[in-house]
Amino acid sequence: MAKVGEQDANYIRRVIVMQRILEWSGRILLVLGFVSPWLWLVGVLALATAKILDNMEIGHNVMHGQYDWMNDKHINSKAYEWDIACDGKSWNRVHNFEHHTYTNIIGKDRDFGYGLLRLSNDFRWRVKNLWQFFTYLNLSVLFQWGVSYHELAAERVFFGKKKDNRDYKVPHSELKTRFFSKGARQLIKDYLIFPLLAGPFFLWVLIGNLIANLLRNLWTSTIIFCGHFTGDVKTFSEKECENETKGQWYYRQALGSSNIKGSNWFHVLTGHLSFQIEHHLFPDMPAKRYREIAPKVQQVFLEHGIQYNTGSFLKQYSSVVKRILRYSLP
């Protein structure tokens, strides 16, 4: 962390500029689709890439507080709001605290399986698990709405399914307001305002926005699943983690996540969550630094006989699919 400074500030500012260029060029090209369908297609891909950069390399990492030291009022975990249906404050409350503190502790980390998928024997098998692969596909297609629903803890807000070991600090009325206001803002922006601005090319823009959102959803879902649910990722019971030391916390993070190998551009488009192990060990570190520390982390794992769970995209994704299918059966 001693090296963190101007180089990191310049990097995130460059990424934000690139994201803005991609977004606005994409939106303009969607309108120019009447000139050539190829322009429309390039516009869709540019807008999808802009949304991926916004959610992964900028939004996720800025809201983790990785750039709070810059004292920039726009690049700050308290102020940034991303281009996704999930309200940033709800995400900060659940993801930053709950998931990163209680990683893979069954009963305390709701992110493990998102309450939809049975991914270990820690959960009782139910008939609905038979078709959980299709549940996973649906979740991926609608991922931004799934994240929003999950971070809201909507099963208790809308259906009253309370759990005794949960500390409910935010009133349901406030959670509902955040859920509906952020979701409505996203729908109005992508499916009403921008299409209306295009006038007679309303449908070109509406469909382009729909596909860009779909591509972003599929990409983010796939990367997040590869970082958390490969076959070698371990789970923990609350009893195992009683009186956990700081060293044991790091050990749990090491066993509870997995990396994906790839090129530099691949790592940028994943928000450097392709270094999920390093992210779980050092969530506040500017994510671009994960590439630099990964060999050192791997060496420490080797010296202590800890598995460093990494592999190609194909290997890790295949492992995720196998895990979903394996636990769909009793």
Tab-separated table of C-alpha atoms in Angstrom:
chain	number	residue	atom	x	y	z
A	1	MET	CA	0.000	0.000	0.000
A	2	ALA	CA	3.013	2.295	0.415
A	3	LYS	CA	3.295	2.565	-3.377
A	4	VAL	CA	-0.317	3.693	-3.833
A	5	GLY	CA	-0.460	7.266	-5.092
A	6	GLU	CA	-0.517	9.446	-8.196
A	7	GLN	CA	-0.030	6.523	-10.585
A	8	ASP	CA	-3.219	4.897	-9.293
A	9	ALA	CA	-5.149	8.190	-9.375
A	10	ASN	CA	-4.124	8.768	-12.999
A	11	TYR	CA	-5.114	5.213	-13.874
A	12	ILE	CA	-8.670	5.393	-12.542
A	13	ARG	CA	-9.169	8.843	-14.127
A	14	ARG	CA	-8.070	7.426	-17.506
A	15	VAL	CA	-10.481	4.506	-17.130
A	16	ILE	CA	-13.341	6.900	-16.314
A	17	VAL	CA	-12.535	9.033	-19.387
A	18	MET	CA	-12.438	5.903	-21.561
A	19	GLN	CA	-15.737	4.721	-20.081
A	20	ARG	CA	-17.404	8.069	-20.845
A	21	ILE	CA	-16.081	8.036	-24.437
A	22	LEU	CA	-17.358	4.499	-24.984
A	23	GLU	CA	-20.749	5.278	-23.490
A	24	TRP	CA	-21.455	8.416	-25.510
A	25	SER	CA	-19.999	7.091	-28.768
A	26	GLY	CA	-22.086	3.958	-28.243
A	27	ARG	CA	-25.280	5.942	-27.693
A	28	ILE	CA	-24.612	8.078	-30.815
A	29	LEU	CA	-23.868	5.008	-32.953
A	30	LEU	CA	-27.141	3.388	-31.849
A	31	VAL	CA	-29.005	6.335	-33.400
A	32	LEU	CA	-26.877	6.089	-36.567
A	33	GLY	CA	-28.017	2.502	-37.008
A	34	PHE	CA	-30.301	3.681	-39.816
A	35	VAL	CA	-27.161	4.457	-41.879
A	36	SER	CA	-25.755	0.962	-41.460
A	37	PRO	CA	-26.619	-1.931	-39.104
A	38	TRP	CA	-22.876	-2.298	-38.529
A	39	LEU	CA	-22.785	1.123	-36.857
A	40	TRP	CA	-25.653	0.012	-34.612
A	41	LEU	CA	-23.822	-3.219	-33.735
A	42	VAL	CA	-20.625	-1.327	-32.869
A	43	GLY	CA	-22.768	1.028	-30.776
A	44	VAL	CA	-24.246	-1.887	-28.816
A	45	LEU	CA	-20.791	-3.342	-28.114
A	46	ALA	CA	-19.392	0.071	-27.121
A	47	LEU	CA	-22.283	0.716	-24.734
A	48	ALA	CA	-22.032	-2.785	-23.247
A	49	THR	CA	-18.278	-2.296	-22.712
A	50	ALA	CA	-18.941	1.086	-21.080
A	51	LYS	CA	-21.448	-0.499	-18.694
A	52	ILE	CA	-19.005	-3.295	-17.845
A	53	LEU	CA	-16.225	-0.787	-17.124
A	54	ASP	CA	-18.609	1.313	-15.037
A	55	ASN	CA	-19.787	-1.638	-12.954
A	56	MET	CA	-16.552	-3.600	-12.613
A	57	GLU	CA	-13.362	-1.515	-12.827
A	58	ILE	CA	-14.911	1.771	-11.654
A	59	GLY	CA	-18.081	1.223	-9.584
A	60	HIS	CA	-17.149	-1.930	-7.696
A	61	ASN	CA	-13.652	-0.729	-6.872
A	62	VAL	CA	-14.492	2.902	-6.073
A	63	MET	CA	-17.339	1.810	-3.772
A	64	HIS	CA	-14.906	-0.488	-1.977
A	65	GLY	CA	-13.073	2.689	-0.950
A	66	GLN	CA	-9.997	1.855	-3.031
A	67	TYR	CA	-9.648	5.498	-4.112
A	68	ASP	CA	-11.034	7.374	-1.076
A	69	TRP	CA	-7.502	8.573	-0.286
A	70	MET	CA	-7.663	10.788	-3.410
A	71	ASN	CA	-10.201	13.040	-1.623
A	72	ASP	CA	-11.992	13.420	-4.954
A	73	LYS	CA	-15.684	14.051	-4.276
A	74	HIS	CA	-16.685	12.137	-7.424
A	75	ILE	CA	-14.328	9.152	-7.090
A	76	ASN	CA	-15.405	8.276	-3.574
A	77	SER	CA	-17.106	5.281	-1.961
A	78	LYS	CA	-19.697	7.524	-0.286
A	79	ALA	CA	-20.682	9.393	-3.441
A	80	TYR	CA	-20.328	7.060	-6.431
A	81	GLU	CA	-23.496	5.624	-7.940
A	82	TRP	CA	-23.131	3.060	-10.687
A	83	ASP	CA	-25.065	2.274	-13.869
A	84	ILE	CA	-26.928	-0.742	-12.505
A	85	ALA	CA	-30.323	-1.384	-10.888
A	86	CYS	CA	-28.778	-2.086	-7.471
A	87	ASP	CA	-28.651	0.917	-5.141
A	88	GLY	CA	-25.046	1.707	-4.214
A	89	LYS	CA	-25.718	2.166	-0.491
A	90	SER	CA	-27.513	-1.195	-0.236
A	91	TRP	CA	-24.603	-2.858	-2.037
A	92	ASN	CA	-22.080	-1.206	0.286
A	93	ARG	CA	-23.987	-2.374	3.350
A	94	VAL	CA	-24.366	-6.017	2.284
A	95	HIS	CA	-21.418	-6.710	-0.002
A	96	ASN	CA	-18.660	-4.650	1.608
A	97	PHE	CA	-19.504	-5.613	5.169
A	98	GLU	CA	-21.418	-8.884	5.159
A	99	HIS	CA	-19.753	-10.721	2.281
A	100	HIS	CA	-16.200	-9.516	2.868
A	101	THR	CA	-16.346	-10.012	6.652
A	102	TYR	CA	-18.107	-13.384	6.749
A	103	THR	CA	-16.897	-14.813	3.428
A	104	ASN	CA	-18.403	-18.278	2.856
A	105	ILE	CA	-19.552	-18.718	6.456
A	106	ILE	CA	-22.812	-20.558	5.964
A	107	GLY	CA	-25.655	-18.665	7.593
A	108	LYS	CA	-23.809	-15.350	7.673
A	109	ASP	CA	-22.647	-14.746	4.081
A	110	ARG	CA	-25.818	-14.552	1.989
A	111	ASP	CA	-23.734	-14.263	-1.199
A	112	PHE	CA	-22.941	-17.982	-1.148
A	113	GLY	CA	-25.543	-19.241	-3.617
A	114	TYR	CA	-27.555	-16.018	-3.265
A	115	GLY	CA	-30.324	-17.931	-1.515
A	116	LEU	CA	-31.225	-19.484	-4.886
A	117	LEU	CA	-28.619	-22.143	-5.573
A	118	ARG	CA	-27.490	-25.148	-3.520
A	119	LEU	CA	-23.699	-25.199	-3.969
A	120	SER	CA	-22.552	-27.376	-1.072
A	121	ASN	CA	-23.795	-30.071	1.303
A	122	ASP	CA	-24.227	-27.374	3.951
A	123	PHE	CA	-27.704	-26.881	2.548
A	124	ARG	CA	-30.541	-29.378	2.634
A	125	TRP	CA	-31.504	-30.650	-0.803
A	126	ARG	CA	-34.902	-29.553	-2.096
A	127	VAL	CA	-36.846	-30.531	-5.193
A	128	LYS	CA	-36.330	-27.055	-6.688
A	129	ASN	CA	-32.578	-27.766	-6.797
A	130	LEU	CA	-33.215	-30.205	-9.661
A	131	TRP	CA	-33.641	-27.276	-12.067
A	132	GLN	CA	-31.204	-24.879	-10.400
A	133	PHE	CA	-29.025	-24.751	-13.534
A	134	PHE	CA	-31.911	-22.997	-15.287
A	135	THR	CA	-32.316	-20.800	-12.211
A	136	TYR	CA	-28.644	-19.874	-12.619
A	137	LEU	CA	-29.162	-19.035	-16.323
A	138	ASN	CA	-32.132	-16.827	-15.477
A	139	LEU	CA	-30.142	-15.133	-12.724
A	140	SER	CA	-27.327	-14.396	-15.196
A	141	VAL	CA	-29.704	-12.888	-17.765
A	142	LEU	CA	-31.334	-10.669	-15.126
A	143	PHE	CA	-28.218	-10.247	-13.009
A	144	GLN	CA	-28.509	-6.511	-12.242
A	145	TRP	CA	-32.038	-7.084	-10.909
A	146	GLY	CA	-30.945	-10.189	-9.013
A	147	VAL	CA	-28.183	-8.212	-7.306
A	148	SER	CA	-30.613	-5.420	-6.453
A	149	TYR	CA	-33.162	-7.856	-5.010
A	150	HIS	CA	-30.500	-9.759	-3.085
A	151	GLU	CA	-28.734	-6.725	-1.600
A	152	LEU	CA	-32.097	-5.416	-0.442
A	153	ALA	CA	-32.663	-8.703	1.454
A	154	ALA	CA	-35.986	-8.588	-0.343
A	155	GLU	CA	-37.153	-11.939	0.997
A	156	ARG	CA	-37.647	-10.284	4.368
A	157	VAL	CA	-38.643	-6.825	3.136
A	158	PHE	CA	-41.371	-8.062	0.820
A	159	PHE	CA	-42.227	-11.467	2.306
A	160	GLY	CA	-41.367	-11.081	6.014
A	161	LYS	CA	-38.905	-13.997	6.115
A	162	LYS	CA	-36.862	-12.839	9.115
A	163	LYS	CA	-33.849	-14.688	10.519
A	164	ASP	CA	-32.936	-14.543	14.194
A	165	ASN	CA	-29.201	-14.031	13.661
A	166	ARG	CA	-29.543	-10.962	11.445
A	167	ASP	CA	-29.092	-7.400	12.648
A	168	TYR	CA	-31.701	-5.301	10.872
A	169	LYS	CA	-30.564	-1.682	11.110
A	170	VAL	CA	-32.189	-0.151	8.022
A	171	PRO	CA	-36.006	0.306	8.073
A	172	HIS	CA	-37.933	-1.666	5.451
A	173	SER	CA	-39.506	1.527	4.143
A	174	GLU	CA	-36.064	2.956	3.341
A	175	LEU	CA	-34.934	-0.279	1.657
A	176	LYS	CA	-38.072	-0.338	-0.494
A	177	THR	CA	-37.586	3.299	-1.471
A	178	ARG	CA	-34.002	2.614	-2.553
A	179	PHE	CA	-35.013	-0.503	-4.504
A	180	PHE	CA	-37.835	1.117	-6.454
A	181	SER	CA	-36.216	4.539	-6.981
A	182	LYS	CA	-32.942	3.152	-8.348
A	183	GLY	CA	-34.666	0.526	-10.473
A	184	ALA	CA	-37.090	3.073	-11.911
A	185	ARG	CA	-34.244	5.464	-12.688
A	186	GLN	CA	-32.459	2.756	-14.683
A	187	LEU	CA	-35.600	1.763	-16.599
A	188	ILE	CA	-36.529	5.367	-17.442
A	189	LYS	CA	-32.983	6.218	-18.557
A	190	ASP	CA	-32.375	3.216	-20.830
A	191	TYR	CA	-35.878	2.461	-22.084
A	192	LEU	CA	-37.606	5.840	-22.206
A	193	ILE	CA	-35.406	8.949	-22.174
A	194	PHE	CA	-32.634	7.866	-24.572
A	195	PRO	CA	-35.066	6.139	-27.001
A	196	LEU	CA	-37.290	9.260	-26.974
A	197	LEU	CA	-34.273	11.479	-27.691
A	198	ALA	CA	-33.675	9.356	-30.798
A	199	GLY	CA	-37.092	10.318	-32.171
A	200	PRO	CA	-37.994	8.061	-35.140
A	201	PHE	CA	-35.175	5.671	-34.159
A	202	PHE	CA	-36.815	4.930	-30.814
A	203	LEU	CA	-36.786	1.155	-31.316
A	204	TRP	CA	-33.164	1.048	-32.531
A	205	VAL	CA	-32.023	2.689	-29.303
A	206	LEU	CA	-34.382	0.776	-27.001
A	207	ILE	CA	-33.315	-2.610	-28.384
A	208	GLY	CA	-29.649	-1.548	-28.371
A	209	ASN	CA	-29.884	-0.584	-24.690
A	210	LEU	CA	-31.641	-3.871	-23.916
A	211	ILE	CA	-28.871	-5.933	-25.556
A	212	ALA	CA	-26.094	-3.845	-23.959
A	213	ASN	CA	-27.627	-4.454	-20.532
A	214	LEU	CA	-27.967	-8.176	-21.309
A	215	LEU	CA	-24.287	-8.450	-22.350
A	216	ARG	CA	-23.225	-6.616	-19.176
A	217	ASN	CA	-25.388	-8.922	-17.040
A	218	LEU	CA	-23.974	-12.110	-18.583
A	219	TRP	CA	-20.371	-10.907	-18.288
A	220	THR	CA	-20.559	-9.715	-14.680
A	221	SER	CA	-22.468	-12.793	-13.549
A	222	THR	CA	-19.960	-15.144	-15.184
A	223	ILE	CA	-16.914	-13.390	-13.709
A	224	ILE	CA	-18.418	-13.250	-10.224
A	225	PHE	CA	-19.408	-16.922	-10.292
A	226	CYS	CA	-15.896	-17.882	-11.461
A	227	GLY	CA	-14.436	-15.958	-8.516
A	228	HIS	CA	-16.662	-17.516	-5.873
A	229	PHE	CA	-18.154	-20.859	-6.866
A	230	THR	CA	-15.512	-23.000	-8.551
A	231	GLY	CA	-15.284	-26.595	-7.365
A	232	ASP	CA	-12.340	-26.036	-4.987
A	233	VAL	CA	-13.833	-23.084	-3.101
A	234	LYS	CA	-14.426	-24.016	0.561
A	235	THR	CA	-17.247	-23.176	2.966
A	236	PHE	CA	-17.122	-22.721	6.732
A	237	SER	CA	-19.496	-23.136	9.654
A	238	GLU	CA	-20.089	-20.451	12.279
A	239	LYS	CA	-18.613	-22.785	14.912
A	240	GLU	CA	-15.381	-23.183	12.923
A	241	CYS	CA	-14.978	-19.407	12.831
A	242	GLU	CA	-15.632	-18.679	16.517
A	243	ASN	CA	-12.797	-16.596	18.047
A	244	GLU	CA	-11.158	-16.413	14.634
A	245	THR	CA	-7.753	-14.709	14.601
A	246	LYS	CA	-6.669	-12.270	11.908
A	247	GLY	CA	-4.460	-14.960	10.399
A	248	GLN	CA	-7.352	-17.414	10.289
A	249	TRP	CA	-9.471	-14.712	8.609
A	250	TYR	CA	-6.861	-14.423	5.838
A	251	TYR	CA	-6.764	-18.222	5.560
A	252	ARG	CA	-10.537	-18.333	5.106
A	253	GLN	CA	-10.376	-15.651	2.407
A	254	ALA	CA	-7.674	-17.669	0.632
A	255	LEU	CA	-9.792	-20.813	0.564
A	256	GLY	CA	-13.042	-19.017	-0.224
A	257	SER	CA	-12.191	-17.482	-3.599
A	258	SER	CA	-10.593	-18.280	-6.951
A	259	ASN	CA	-8.713	-16.466	-9.727
A	260	ILE	CA	-8.940	-16.461	-13.527
A	261	LYS	CA	-5.887	-16.212	-15.790
A	262	GLY	CA	-6.043	-13.779	-18.710
A	263	SER	CA	-4.550	-10.854	-20.592
A	264	ASN	CA	-4.304	-7.294	-19.262
A	265	TRP	CA	-7.474	-6.161	-21.069
A	266	PHE	CA	-9.308	-9.196	-19.675
A	267	HIS	CA	-8.311	-8.208	-16.133
A	268	VAL	CA	-9.497	-4.608	-16.722
A	269	LEU	CA	-12.893	-5.789	-17.993
A	270	THR	CA	-13.290	-8.003	-14.919
A	271	GLY	CA	-12.535	-5.038	-12.668
A	272	HIS	CA	-9.483	-7.111	-11.681
A	273	LEU	CA	-11.906	-9.520	-9.974
A	274	SER	CA	-10.005	-12.120	-11.974
A	275	PHE	CA	-7.688	-11.688	-8.946
A	276	GLN	CA	-10.503	-12.552	-6.552
A	277	ILE	CA	-8.075	-14.078	-4.020
A	278	GLU	CA	-6.030	-10.864	-3.782
A	279	HIS	CA	-9.249	-8.830	-3.711
A	280	HIS	CA	-10.526	-10.786	-0.714
A	281	LEU	CA	-7.205	-10.438	1.072
A	282	PHE	CA	-6.885	-6.697	0.358
A	283	PRO	CA	-10.313	-5.301	-0.658
A	284	ASP	CA	-9.256	-1.668	-0.086
A	285	MET	CA	-6.178	-1.825	-2.352
A	286	PRO	CA	-6.536	-0.225	-5.838
A	287	ALA	CA	-7.449	-3.251	-7.925
A	288	LYS	CA	-4.825	-2.701	-10.622
A	289	ARG	CA	-2.211	-3.471	-7.944
A	290	TYR	CA	-3.512	-7.059	-7.677
A	291	ARG	CA	-1.521	-8.004	-10.776
A	292	GLU	CA	1.632	-6.782	-9.034
A	293	ILE	CA	1.117	-8.600	-5.729
A	294	ALA	CA	-0.335	-11.852	-7.129
A	295	PRO	CA	3.070	-13.607	-7.588
A	296	LYS	CA	4.031	-12.703	-3.994
A	297	VAL	CA	0.685	-13.968	-2.652
A	298	GLN	CA	1.100	-17.178	-4.635
A	299	GLN	CA	4.598	-17.658	-3.194
A	300	VAL	CA	3.284	-17.244	0.371
A	301	PHE	CA	0.559	-19.816	-0.341
A	302	LEU	CA	3.195	-22.210	-1.686
A	303	GLU	CA	5.400	-21.816	1.391
A	304	HIS	CA	2.464	-22.593	3.707
A	305	GLY	CA	0.999	-25.416	1.625
A	306	ILE	CA	-2.194	-23.501	0.780
A	307	GLN	CA	-3.879	-24.157	-2.554
A	308	TYR	CA	-3.810	-21.121	-4.879
A	309	ASN	CA	-6.994	-21.670	-6.855
A	310	THR	CA	-6.421	-20.294	-10.364
A	311	GLY	CA	-6.890	-21.366	-13.972
A	312	SER	CA	-8.018	-20.330	-17.419
A	313	PHE	CA	-11.466	-18.861	-17.961
A	314	LEU	CA	-12.644	-22.099	-19.555
A	315	LYS	CA	-11.316	-24.227	-16.684
A	316	GLN	CA	-12.851	-22.061	-13.973
A	317	TYR	CA	-16.197	-21.644	-15.715
A	318	SER	CA	-16.433	-25.399	-16.363
A	319	SER	CA	-15.778	-25.952	-12.671
A	320	VAL	CA	-18.628	-23.576	-11.760
A	321	VAL	CA	-21.074	-25.337	-14.072
A	322	LYS	CA	-20.064	-28.741	-12.652
A	323	ARG	CA	-20.617	-27.482	-9.106
A	324	ILE	CA	-24.080	-26.145	-9.927
A	325	LEU	CA	-25.040	-29.441	-11.599
A	326	ARG	CA	-23.455	-31.618	-8.872
A	327	TYR	CA	-25.447	-30.036	-6.062
A	328	SER	CA	-28.659	-29.973	-8.043
A	329	LEU	CA	-28.882	-33.642	-7.029
A	330	PRO	CA	-29.195	-35.044	-3.461
